[in-house]
Short mmCIF file of C-alpha atoms and ligand atoms in Angstrom, two decimals:
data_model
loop_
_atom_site.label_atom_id
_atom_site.label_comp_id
_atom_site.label_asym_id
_atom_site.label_seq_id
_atom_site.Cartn_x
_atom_site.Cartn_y
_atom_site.Cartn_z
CA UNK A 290 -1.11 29.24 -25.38
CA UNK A 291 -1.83 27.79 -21.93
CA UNK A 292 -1.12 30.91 -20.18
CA UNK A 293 -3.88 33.07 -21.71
CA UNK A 294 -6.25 30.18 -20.45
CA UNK A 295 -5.60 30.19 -16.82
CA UNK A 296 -8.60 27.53 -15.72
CA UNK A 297 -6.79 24.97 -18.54
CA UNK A 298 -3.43 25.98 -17.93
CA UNK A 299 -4.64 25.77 -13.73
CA UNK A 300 -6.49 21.77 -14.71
CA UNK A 301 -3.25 20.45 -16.48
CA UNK A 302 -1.22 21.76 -13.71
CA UNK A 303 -3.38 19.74 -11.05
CA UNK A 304 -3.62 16.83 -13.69
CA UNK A 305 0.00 16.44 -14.14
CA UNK A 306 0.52 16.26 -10.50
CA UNK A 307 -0.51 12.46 -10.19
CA UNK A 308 1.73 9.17 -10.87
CA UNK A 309 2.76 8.83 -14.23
CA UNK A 310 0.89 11.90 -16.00
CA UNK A 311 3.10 13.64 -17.49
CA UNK A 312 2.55 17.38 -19.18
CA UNK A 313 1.40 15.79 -22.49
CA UNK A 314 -1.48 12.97 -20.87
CA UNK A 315 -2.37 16.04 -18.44
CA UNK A 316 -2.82 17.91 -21.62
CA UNK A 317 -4.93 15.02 -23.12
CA UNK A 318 -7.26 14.91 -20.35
CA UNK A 319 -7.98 17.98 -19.61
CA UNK A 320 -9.19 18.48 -23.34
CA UNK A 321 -11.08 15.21 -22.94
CA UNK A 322 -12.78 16.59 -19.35
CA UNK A 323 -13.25 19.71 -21.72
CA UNK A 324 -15.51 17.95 -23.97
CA UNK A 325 -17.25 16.21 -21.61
CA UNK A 326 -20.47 17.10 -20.34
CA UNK A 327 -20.73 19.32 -16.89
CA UNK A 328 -22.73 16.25 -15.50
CA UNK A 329 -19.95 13.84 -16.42
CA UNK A 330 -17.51 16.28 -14.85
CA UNK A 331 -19.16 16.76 -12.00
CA UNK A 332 -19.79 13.29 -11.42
CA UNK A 333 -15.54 12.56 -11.50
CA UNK A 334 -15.54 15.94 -9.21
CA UNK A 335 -17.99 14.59 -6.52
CA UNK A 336 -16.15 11.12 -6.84
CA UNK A 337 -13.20 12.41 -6.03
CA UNK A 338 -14.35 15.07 -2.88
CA UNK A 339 -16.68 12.30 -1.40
CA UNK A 340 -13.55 9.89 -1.30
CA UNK A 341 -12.10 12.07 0.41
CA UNK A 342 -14.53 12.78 2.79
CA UNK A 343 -15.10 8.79 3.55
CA UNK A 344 -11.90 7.54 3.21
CA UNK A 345 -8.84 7.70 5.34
CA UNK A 346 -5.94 5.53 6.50
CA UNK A 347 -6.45 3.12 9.81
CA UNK A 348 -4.51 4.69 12.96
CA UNK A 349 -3.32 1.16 13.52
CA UNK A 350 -2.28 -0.57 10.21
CA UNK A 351 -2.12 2.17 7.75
CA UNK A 352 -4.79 0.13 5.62
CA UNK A 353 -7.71 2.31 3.59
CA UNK A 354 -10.51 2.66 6.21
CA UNK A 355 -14.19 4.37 6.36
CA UNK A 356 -13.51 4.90 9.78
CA UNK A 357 -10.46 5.47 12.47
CA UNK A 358 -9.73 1.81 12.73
CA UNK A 359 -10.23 -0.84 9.59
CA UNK A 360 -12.57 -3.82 9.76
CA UNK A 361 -9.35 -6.04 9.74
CA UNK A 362 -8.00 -4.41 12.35
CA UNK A 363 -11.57 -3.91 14.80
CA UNK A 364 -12.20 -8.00 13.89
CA UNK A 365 -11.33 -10.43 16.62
CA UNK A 366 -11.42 -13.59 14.59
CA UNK A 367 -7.93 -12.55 13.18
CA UNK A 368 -4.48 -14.48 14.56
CA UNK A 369 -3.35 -11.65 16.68
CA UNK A 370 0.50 -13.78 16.48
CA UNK A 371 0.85 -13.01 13.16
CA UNK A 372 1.45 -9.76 11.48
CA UNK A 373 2.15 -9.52 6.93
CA UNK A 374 3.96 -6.44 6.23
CA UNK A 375 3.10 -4.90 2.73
CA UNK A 376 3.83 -1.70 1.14
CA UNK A 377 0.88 -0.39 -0.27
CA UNK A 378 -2.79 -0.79 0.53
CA UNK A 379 -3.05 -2.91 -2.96
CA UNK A 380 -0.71 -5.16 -2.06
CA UNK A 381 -2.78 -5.97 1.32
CA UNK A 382 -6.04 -5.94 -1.07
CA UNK A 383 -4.42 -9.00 -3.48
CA UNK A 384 -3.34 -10.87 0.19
CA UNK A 385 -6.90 -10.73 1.38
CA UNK A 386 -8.28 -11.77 -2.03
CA UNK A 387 -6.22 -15.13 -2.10
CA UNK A 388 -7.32 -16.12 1.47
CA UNK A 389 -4.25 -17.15 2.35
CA UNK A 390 -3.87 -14.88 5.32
CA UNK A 391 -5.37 -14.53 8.67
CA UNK A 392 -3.69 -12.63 10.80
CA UNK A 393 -3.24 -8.79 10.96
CA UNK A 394 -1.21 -6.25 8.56
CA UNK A 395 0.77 -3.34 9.04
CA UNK A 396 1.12 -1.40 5.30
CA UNK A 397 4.77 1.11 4.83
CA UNK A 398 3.12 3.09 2.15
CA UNK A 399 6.54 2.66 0.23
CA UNK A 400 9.58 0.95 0.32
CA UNK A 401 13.22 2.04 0.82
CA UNK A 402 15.05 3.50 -1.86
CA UNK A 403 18.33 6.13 -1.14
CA UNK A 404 18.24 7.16 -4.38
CA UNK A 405 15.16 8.75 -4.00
CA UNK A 406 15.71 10.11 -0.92
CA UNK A 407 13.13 7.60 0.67
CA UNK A 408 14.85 6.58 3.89
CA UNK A 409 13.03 4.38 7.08
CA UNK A 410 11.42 7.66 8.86
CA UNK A 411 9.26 8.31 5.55
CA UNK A 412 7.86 4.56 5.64
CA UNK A 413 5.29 3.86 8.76
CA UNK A 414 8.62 1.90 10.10
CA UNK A 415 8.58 3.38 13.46
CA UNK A 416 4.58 2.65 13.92
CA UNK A 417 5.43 -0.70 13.14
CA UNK A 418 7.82 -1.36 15.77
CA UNK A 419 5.93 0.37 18.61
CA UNK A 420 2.89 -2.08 17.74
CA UNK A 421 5.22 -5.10 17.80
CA UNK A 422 6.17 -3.47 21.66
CA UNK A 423 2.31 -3.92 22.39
CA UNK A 424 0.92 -6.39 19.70
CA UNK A 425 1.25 -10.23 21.07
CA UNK A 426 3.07 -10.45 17.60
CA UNK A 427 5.37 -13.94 17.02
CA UNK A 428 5.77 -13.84 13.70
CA UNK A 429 6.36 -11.23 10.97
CA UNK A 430 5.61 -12.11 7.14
CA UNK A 431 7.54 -9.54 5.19
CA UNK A 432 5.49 -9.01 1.95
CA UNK A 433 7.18 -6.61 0.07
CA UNK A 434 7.30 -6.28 -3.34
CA UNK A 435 10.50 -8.48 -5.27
CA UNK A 436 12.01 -5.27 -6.55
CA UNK A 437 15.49 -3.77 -5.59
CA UNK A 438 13.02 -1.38 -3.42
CA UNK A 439 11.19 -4.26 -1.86
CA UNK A 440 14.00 -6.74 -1.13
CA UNK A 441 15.88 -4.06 0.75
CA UNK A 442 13.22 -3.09 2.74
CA UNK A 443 12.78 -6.31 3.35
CA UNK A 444 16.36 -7.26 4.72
CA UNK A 445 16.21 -3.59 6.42
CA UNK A 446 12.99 -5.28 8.41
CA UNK A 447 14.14 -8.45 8.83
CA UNK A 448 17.48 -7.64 10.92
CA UNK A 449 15.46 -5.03 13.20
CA UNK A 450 12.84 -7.66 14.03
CA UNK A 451 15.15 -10.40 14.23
CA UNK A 452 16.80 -8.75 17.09
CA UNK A 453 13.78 -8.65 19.01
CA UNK A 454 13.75 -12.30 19.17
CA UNK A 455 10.56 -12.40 16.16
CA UNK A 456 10.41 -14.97 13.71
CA UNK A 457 10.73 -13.21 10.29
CA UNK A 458 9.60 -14.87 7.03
CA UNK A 459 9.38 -13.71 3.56
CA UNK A 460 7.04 -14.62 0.85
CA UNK A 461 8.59 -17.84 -1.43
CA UNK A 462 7.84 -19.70 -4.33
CA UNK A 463 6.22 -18.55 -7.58
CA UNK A 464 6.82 -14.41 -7.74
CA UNK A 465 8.66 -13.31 -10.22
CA UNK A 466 11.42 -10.98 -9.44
CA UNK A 467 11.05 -7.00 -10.23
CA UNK A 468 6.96 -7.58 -9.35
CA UNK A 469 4.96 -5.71 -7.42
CA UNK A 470 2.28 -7.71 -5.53
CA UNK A 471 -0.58 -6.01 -6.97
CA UNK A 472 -0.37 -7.98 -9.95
CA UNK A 473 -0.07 -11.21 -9.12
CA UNK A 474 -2.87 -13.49 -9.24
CA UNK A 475 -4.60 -15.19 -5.73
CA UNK A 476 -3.65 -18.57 -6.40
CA UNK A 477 0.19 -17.88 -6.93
CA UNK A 478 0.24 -14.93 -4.29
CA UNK A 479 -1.05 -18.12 -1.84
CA UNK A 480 1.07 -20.60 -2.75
CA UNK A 481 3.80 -17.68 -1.62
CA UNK A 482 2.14 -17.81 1.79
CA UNK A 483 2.12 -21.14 2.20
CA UNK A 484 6.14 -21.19 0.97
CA UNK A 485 7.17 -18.50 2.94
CA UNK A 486 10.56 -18.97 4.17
CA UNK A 487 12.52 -17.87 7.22
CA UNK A 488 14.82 -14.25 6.64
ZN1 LIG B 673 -6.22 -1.40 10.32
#
């Protein structure tokens, strides 16, 4: 049926193409953006063009930025000895929000895992150690998420770094394993911080 409607057929295609949409929810939507008015659609199209027109990733950290470097990153009240590894963007967004961080971040976008295929050279691993070579860096807080993913990543990190003489710690107390940071609330994602302990 799809096929003799090439601009659905062409929208569920695109649709299905994003995390966790399958064929059926692409389906779903793209009836839903079908009965929706053209001002409504437009307004999700322009959303999503002027996003990416603003938005891009920080040349330094890998954070979300408006510009080529982040505001963490260009401000110079930050602890320039510190540095909190995370893998995603949302996982340095739920750091920030629980103030229990001031020093800088560097963000993988991903974690190891073989059996995906997703080995160090497709995480911002090697940008990370070529910053440590020119960042007056003493201590690395390895946030990654407390999944299989995240905990090997995080042992991957903490045996590279150790070697260059960097103190390595790893976020403690009070997350649950098989969480991803994102989800955590401030108070307990501080307390972490504050219980971080040495890798
Ligand atoms: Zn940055």
């Amino acid at each position: 049926m799809l096929g003799s409607l090439p601009s659905f057929a062409r929208l569920v295609a695109e649709l299905g193409k994003l995390p966790g949409i399958g064929h059926k929810t692409a389906t779903r939507l793209a009836f839903y953006l079908l009965r929706s008015s053209s001002a409504e659609v437009e307004a999700l199209a322009s959303a999503l063009l002027e996003m990416k027109r603003n938005l891009t990733f920080c040349h330094t950290c890998f954070n979300i930025s408006e510009a080529e470097f982040c505001k963490i990153c260009l401000d110079r009240g930050r602890d320039d000895t510190r540095l909190c590894v995370v893998q995603e963007p949302q996982d340095l967004m739920s750091i920030e929000k629980s103030h229990g961080f001031q020093g800088r971040y560097h963000v993988l976008h991903g974690a190891l895992s073989p059996l995906d295929g997703i080995g160090p050279d497709d995480l911002k691993i090697a940008q990370l150690l070529a910053r440590l070579q020119q960042e007056p860096v003493s201590e690395v807080l390895l946030a990654t998420s407390f999944t299989v993913e995240g905990e090997a990543t995080a042992l991957f990190l903490a045996r590279l770094l150790k070697e260059q003489g960097l103190r390595v710690t790893r976020l403690a107390l009070g997350i649950p394993m098989g969480s991803d940071l994102e989800y955590i609330d401030s108070a307990t994602v501080q307390l972490a911080i504050n219980s971080r302990r040495e890798l």
